[in-house]
PDB file of C-alpha atoms in Angstrom:
ATOM      1  CA  MET A   1     -63.372 -19.111  25.461  1.00 44.00           C
ATOM      2  CA  LYS A   2     -61.513 -16.445  27.635  1.00 44.00           C
ATOM      3  CA  GLY A   3     -58.195 -17.891  26.057  1.00 42.00           C
ATOM      4  CA  ILE A   4     -59.133 -17.143  22.684  1.00 38.00           C
ATOM      5  CA  ARG A   5     -60.679 -13.714  22.842  1.00 37.00           C
ATOM      6  CA  ALA A   6     -57.208 -12.743  24.563  1.00 38.00           C
ATOM      7  CA  ALA A   7     -55.443 -14.196  21.526  1.00 39.00           C
ATOM      8  CA  ALA A   8     -57.890 -12.731  18.999  1.00 37.00           C
ATOM      9  CA  ALA A   9     -57.556  -9.086  20.515  1.00 38.00           C
ATOM     10  CA  LEU A  10     -53.793  -9.886  20.333  1.00 38.00           C
ATOM     11  CA  LEU A  11     -54.040 -10.792  16.668  1.00 42.00           C
ATOM     12  CA  ILE A  12     -56.046  -7.626  16.058  1.00 41.00           C
ATOM     13  CA  ALA A  13     -53.647  -5.361  17.507  1.00 43.00           C
ATOM     14  CA  ILE A  14     -50.841  -6.867  15.804  1.00 46.00           C
ATOM     15  CA  ALA A  15     -52.811  -6.644  12.231  1.00 49.00           C
ATOM     16  CA  VAL A  16     -54.067  -3.098  12.620  1.00 50.00           C
ATOM     17  CA  PRO A  17     -51.640  -0.832  10.670  1.00 53.00           C
ATOM     18  CA  THR A  18     -50.008   2.272  12.929  1.00 54.00           C
ATOM     19  CA  ARG A  19     -50.090   5.599  11.634  1.00 58.00           C
ATOM     20  CA  VAL A  20     -46.288   6.845  10.702  1.00 54.00           C
ATOM     21  CA  VAL A  21     -45.885  10.361  11.157  1.00 56.00           C
ATOM     22  CA  GLY A  22     -43.394  12.503   9.116  1.00 64.00           C
ATOM     23  CA  GLN A  23     -43.566  15.913   7.350  1.00 71.00           C
ATOM     24  CA  THR A  24     -46.468  16.492   5.215  1.00 76.00           C
ATOM     25  CA  CYS A  25     -47.216  19.233   2.472  1.00 75.00           C
ATOM     26  CA  LEU A  26     -50.746  20.610   1.877  1.00 74.00           C
ATOM     27  CA  ALA A  27     -51.503  22.488  -1.225  1.00 71.00           C
ATOM     28  CA  THR A  28     -54.383  24.942  -1.381  1.00 70.00           C
ATOM     29  CA  ALA A  29     -56.732  25.517  -4.153  1.00 67.00           C
ATOM     30  CA  ASN A  30     -54.726  28.730  -5.062  1.00 73.00           C
ATOM     31  CA  SER A  31     -51.189  26.844  -4.885  1.00 68.00           C
ATOM     32  CA  VAL A  32     -50.279  24.232  -6.921  1.00 75.00           C
ATOM     33  CA  ASN A  33     -46.744  23.863  -5.253  1.00 82.00           C
ATOM     34  CA  CYS A  34     -46.022  22.224  -2.162  1.00 81.00           C
ATOM     35  CA  SER A  35     -42.330  22.269  -0.731  1.00 82.00           C
ATOM     36  CA  ILE A  36     -40.794  20.139   2.297  1.00 85.00           C
ATOM     37  CA  PRO A  37     -37.501  20.966   3.466  1.00 86.00           C
ATOM     38  CA  GLY A  38     -34.959  18.037   3.732  1.00 89.00           C
ATOM     39  CA  GLN A  39     -31.518  17.142   4.750  1.00 92.00           C
ATOM     40  CA  VAL A  40     -29.058  14.609   3.085  1.00 94.00           C
ATOM     41  CA  VAL A  41     -26.019  13.778   5.225  1.00 93.00           C
ATOM     42  CA  LEU A  42     -22.830  12.401   3.798  1.00 93.00           C
ATOM     43  CA  THR A  43     -19.815  11.341   5.589  1.00 92.00           C
ATOM     44  CA  VAL A  44     -16.797  11.141   3.292  1.00 90.00           C
ATOM     45  CA  ASN A  45     -13.823   8.657   4.614  1.00 91.00           C
ATOM     46  CA  GLY A  46     -10.123   8.862   3.842  1.00 91.00           C
ATOM     47  CA  VAL A  47      -9.524   6.832   0.942  1.00 94.00           C
ATOM     48  CA  VAL A  48      -5.899   5.875  -0.273  1.00 94.00           C
ATOM     49  CA  SER A  49      -4.653   3.478  -2.706  1.00 96.00           C
ATOM     50  CA  LEU A  50      -1.485   2.042  -3.529  1.00 96.00           C
ATOM     51  CA  GLN A  51      -0.636  -0.024  -6.291  1.00 97.00           C
ATOM     52  CA  THR A  52       2.642  -1.724  -7.715  1.00 97.00           C
ATOM     53  CA  SER A  53       3.520  -2.592 -11.310  1.00 97.00           C
ATOM     54  CA  SER A  54       4.882  -5.943 -10.129  1.00 95.00           C
ATOM     55  CA  ALA A  55       5.074  -8.076  -6.808  1.00 93.00           C
ATOM     56  CA  ALA A  56       9.027  -8.780  -7.303  1.00 95.00           C
ATOM     57  CA  THR A  57      11.780  -7.387  -9.128  1.00 96.00           C
ATOM     58  CA  THR A  58      14.418  -9.528 -10.553  1.00 96.00           C
ATOM     59  CA  LEU A  59      17.987  -8.162 -10.172  1.00 97.00           C
ATOM     60  CA  PRO A  60      20.514  -8.749 -12.757  1.00 96.00           C
ATOM     61  CA  PRO A  61      23.218 -10.906 -11.734  1.00 96.00           C
ATOM     62  CA  PRO A  62      26.645  -9.051 -11.234  1.00 97.00           C
ATOM     63  CA  SER A  63      29.331  -9.049 -13.820  1.00 97.00           C
ATOM     64  CA  PRO A  64      32.842  -8.644 -13.604  1.00 98.00           C
ATOM     65  CA  ALA A  65      32.444  -5.095 -14.496  1.00 98.00           C
ATOM     66  CA  ASP A  66      29.877  -4.526 -11.459  1.00 98.00           C
ATOM     67  CA  TYR A  67      32.211  -6.428  -9.141  1.00 98.00           C
ATOM     68  CA  ASN A  68      34.922  -3.843 -10.068  1.00 98.00           C
ATOM     69  CA  ALA A  69      32.556  -1.067  -9.844  1.00 98.00           C
ATOM     70  CA  GLY A  70      31.232  -2.127  -6.525  1.00 97.00           C
ATOM     71  CA  PHE A  71      27.494  -2.282  -7.535  1.00 97.00           C
ATOM     72  CA  ASN A  72      24.852  -2.609 -10.580  1.00 97.00           C
ATOM     73  CA  SER A  73      21.685  -0.732 -11.103  1.00 97.00           C
ATOM     74  CA  THR A  74      18.020  -1.815 -12.203  1.00 97.00           C
ATOM     75  CA  VAL A  75      14.347  -0.460 -12.462  1.00 98.00           C
ATOM     76  CA  GLY A  76      12.482  -1.463  -9.871  1.00 97.00           C
ATOM     77  CA  PRO A  77       8.328  -1.323  -9.746  1.00 98.00           C
ATOM     78  CA  THR A  78       6.442   1.563 -10.689  1.00 98.00           C
ATOM     79  CA  LEU A  79       4.076   2.901  -7.821  1.00 98.00           C
ATOM     80  CA  THR A  80       0.565   4.383  -8.289  1.00 97.00           C
ATOM     81  CA  ILE A  81      -0.855   6.042  -5.440  1.00 97.00           C
ATOM     82  CA  ALA A  82      -4.490   7.695  -5.285  1.00 96.00           C
ATOM     83  CA  ALA A  83      -5.867   9.330  -2.388  1.00 95.00           C
ATOM     84  CA  ASN A  84      -8.256  12.079  -1.448  1.00 95.00           C
ATOM     85  CA  GLN A  85      -5.763  13.380   1.496  1.00 95.00           C
ATOM     86  CA  ALA A  86      -2.159  13.903   1.828  1.00 96.00           C
ATOM     87  CA  TRP A  87       0.036  10.815   1.901  1.00 97.00           C
ATOM     88  CA  THR A  88       3.274   9.355   2.187  1.00 97.00           C
ATOM     89  CA  VAL A  89       4.946   6.017   1.104  1.00 98.00           C
ATOM     90  CA  TYR A  90       7.645   4.314   3.018  1.00 98.00           C
ATOM     91  CA  ILE A  91       9.874   1.648   2.179  1.00 98.00           C
ATOM     92  CA  ARG A  92      11.712  -0.961   4.691  1.00 98.00           C
ATOM     93  CA  ALA A  93      13.200  -4.320   4.627  1.00 98.00           C
ATOM     94  CA  ALA A  94      11.301  -7.076   6.377  1.00 97.00           C
ATOM     95  CA  ALA A  95      14.308  -8.607   7.704  1.00 98.00           C
ATOM     96  CA  PRO A  96      18.075  -6.966   8.475  1.00 98.00           C
ATOM     97  CA  LEU A  97      19.667  -9.826   6.029  1.00 98.00           C
ATOM     98  CA  TRP A  98      19.053 -11.327   2.569  1.00 98.00           C
ATOM     99  CA  THR A  99      17.897 -14.933   2.430  1.00 97.00           C
ATOM    100  CA  ALA A 100      20.674 -16.856   0.810  1.00 97.00           C
ATOM    101  CA  THR A 101      20.270 -20.375  -0.805  1.00 96.00           C
ATOM    102  CA  ASN A 102      23.211 -22.205  -2.024  1.00 95.00           C
ATOM    103  CA  THR A 103      23.743 -23.080  -5.576  1.00 93.00           C
ATOM    104  CA  SER A 104      27.240 -24.432  -5.296  1.00 85.00           C
ATOM    105  CA  GLY A 105      28.132 -27.532  -3.542  1.00 83.00           C
ATOM    106  CA  SER A 106      31.605 -26.455  -2.339  1.00 87.00           C
ATOM    107  CA  LEU A 107      30.687 -22.533  -1.617  1.00 91.00           C
ATOM    108  CA  ALA A 108      28.105 -21.216   0.948  1.00 94.00           C
ATOM    109  CA  ALA A 109      26.019 -18.393  -0.178  1.00 95.00           C
ATOM    110  CA  ARG A 110      26.623 -15.546   2.150  1.00 96.00           C
ATOM    111  CA  ALA A 111      24.063 -15.716   4.724  1.00 96.00           C
ATOM    112  CA  THR A 112      25.385 -12.324   6.283  1.00 97.00           C
ATOM    113  CA  LYS A 113      24.439 -10.129   3.598  1.00 98.00           C
ATOM    114  CA  PRO A 114      22.880  -7.093   4.989  1.00 98.00           C
ATOM    115  CA  VAL A 115      19.956  -5.316   3.670  1.00 98.00           C
ATOM    116  CA  GLY A 116      22.026  -1.965   3.533  1.00 98.00           C
ATOM    117  CA  ASP A 117      23.684  -3.763   0.145  1.00 98.00           C
ATOM    118  CA  LEU A 118      20.376  -2.578  -1.729  1.00 98.00           C
ATOM    119  CA  GLY A 119      20.037   1.070  -2.319  1.00 98.00           C
ATOM    120  CA  TRP A 120      16.964   2.360  -3.611  1.00 98.00           C
ATOM    121  CA  SER A 121      15.995   5.826  -5.209  1.00 98.00           C
ATOM    122  CA  THR A 122      13.359   7.654  -7.129  1.00 98.00           C
ATOM    123  CA  ALA A 123      15.620   8.608 -10.135  1.00 97.00           C
ATOM    124  CA  SER A 124      17.880   6.442 -11.826  1.00 96.00           C
ATOM    125  CA  ASN A 125      20.613   8.969 -11.739  1.00 94.00           C
ATOM    126  CA  GLY A 126      19.829   9.831  -8.062  1.00 93.00           C
ATOM    127  CA  VAL A 127      21.237   9.446  -4.490  1.00 96.00           C
ATOM    128  CA  PHE A 128      20.427   6.027  -3.692  1.00 98.00           C
ATOM    129  CA  THR A 129      19.843   5.534  -0.037  1.00 98.00           C
ATOM    130  CA  PRO A 130      20.551   2.078   1.627  1.00 98.00           C
ATOM    131  CA  LEU A 131      17.678   0.075   2.374  1.00 98.00           C
ATOM    132  CA  SER A 132      17.022  -0.591   6.492  1.00 98.00           C
ATOM    133  CA  THR A 133      14.538  -2.358   8.497  1.00 98.00           C
ATOM    134  CA  THR A 134      13.052   1.009   9.639  1.00 98.00           C
ATOM    135  CA  ASP A 135      10.249   2.776   7.464  1.00 98.00           C
ATOM    136  CA  VAL A 136      12.056   5.741   5.233  1.00 98.00           C
ATOM    137  CA  LYS A 137       9.868   8.160   3.314  1.00 98.00           C
ATOM    138  CA  VAL A 138       9.908   7.562  -0.447  1.00 98.00           C
ATOM    139  CA  VAL A 139       7.514  10.096  -1.747  1.00 97.00           C
ATOM    140  CA  SER A 140       4.561  11.945  -0.431  1.00 97.00           C
ATOM    141  CA  GLY A 141       1.973  14.171  -1.881  1.00 96.00           C
ATOM    142  CA  PRO A 142      -1.478  15.971  -1.889  1.00 95.00           C
ATOM    143  CA  ALA A 143      -4.735  14.664  -2.438  1.00 94.00           C
ATOM    144  CA  SER A 144      -5.295  13.732  -6.147  1.00 90.00           C
ATOM    145  CA  GLY A 145      -6.491  11.010  -8.333  1.00 85.00           C
ATOM    146  CA  GLU A 146      -3.192   9.562  -9.621  1.00 91.00           C
ATOM    147  CA  ASN A 147       0.534  10.081  -8.643  1.00 95.00           C
ATOM    148  CA  ILE A 148       3.301   7.983 -10.251  1.00 97.00           C
ATOM    149  CA  ALA A 149       6.809   6.936  -8.870  1.00 97.00           C
ATOM    150  CA  THR A 150       9.153   4.298 -10.020  1.00 98.00           C
ATOM    151  CA  LEU A 151      11.556   2.867  -7.780  1.00 98.00           C
ATOM    152  CA  TYR A 152      15.330   2.123  -8.909  1.00 98.00           C
ATOM    153  CA  PHE A 153      17.525  -0.320  -6.965  1.00 98.00           C
ATOM    154  CA  ARG A 154      21.269  -0.507  -6.606  1.00 98.00           C
ATOM    155  CA  THR A 155      22.923  -3.515  -5.269  1.00 98.00           C
ATOM    156  CA  VAL A 156      26.307  -3.513  -3.657  1.00 98.00           C
ATOM    157  CA  TYR A 157      28.862  -6.042  -4.443  1.00 97.00           C
ATOM    158  CA  ASN A 158      32.157  -7.464  -3.167  1.00 97.00           C
ATOM    159  CA  TRP A 159      34.536  -9.682  -4.657  1.00 97.00           C
ATOM    160  CA  ARG A 160      35.562 -11.518  -1.401  1.00 96.00           C
ATOM    161  CA  LEU A 161      32.356 -11.653   0.183  1.00 96.00           C
ATOM    162  CA  ASP A 162      29.265 -11.926  -2.386  1.00 96.00           C
ATOM    163  CA  THR A 163      29.642 -15.798  -2.970  1.00 95.00           C
ATOM    164  CA  PRO A 164      27.772 -17.765  -5.820  1.00 95.00           C
ATOM    165  CA  GLY A 165      23.796 -18.213  -4.503  1.00 96.00           C
ATOM    166  CA  ASN A 166      20.200 -17.193  -4.766  1.00 97.00           C
ATOM    167  CA  TYR A 167      19.602 -14.223  -2.767  1.00 97.00           C
ATOM    168  CA  SER A 168      16.117 -12.866  -2.123  1.00 97.00           C
ATOM    169  CA  LEU A 169      15.099  -9.720  -0.002  1.00 97.00           C
ATOM    170  CA  SER A 170      11.392  -8.901   1.175  1.00 97.00           C
ATOM    171  CA  LEU A 171      10.516  -5.501   0.774  1.00 97.00           C
ATOM    172  CA  MET A 172       7.320  -3.539   2.724  1.00 98.00           C
ATOM    173  CA  LEU A 173       6.128  -0.367   1.160  1.00 98.00           C
ATOM    174  CA  THR A 174       3.750   1.075   3.176  1.00 97.00           C
ATOM    175  CA  LEU A 175       1.133   3.960   2.381  1.00 97.00           C
ATOM    176  CA  THR A 176      -0.235   6.482   5.207  1.00 96.00           C
ATOM    177  CA  ALA A 177      -2.473   9.138   5.331  1.00 93.00           C
ATOM    178  CA  PRO A 178      -2.495  11.555   8.409  1.00 81.00           C
TER     179      PRO A 178
END
């Protein structure tokens, strides 16, 4: 019987509601208004967003005129940046050399084509910066909802060095905010 009373007392203690104390407001007969001061706390974190118009850019194959000029150019992806703080976009190559795949049975594709043979710019007729494996600033700006930047690429060609083949290069675009 002693064990049953202890269990019943425990059950009653759990079942009895406890009083929760907070702020209260009491209106008197002469007043119909009752106000309680309160506070709302909000933490706004830094938010940055980078979108590209495409994940890959197909460079045009070089023509004889391109070999003679030493390069050809093409439009790359459009970047859309949104941020609630100052931001910067950087570009770099993921590896120091292009990946070369043979397409001719008698002649190997150039396995030593350096990333610097691809230049980038934010203007079609601008100065093209050779790509490297180190982050280089492409564009930056203040906090704002939408910023647009287009990348342009210029590929360098050499008659003696750039043999037939399929070439690819992985790029890294990095968006940072201080």
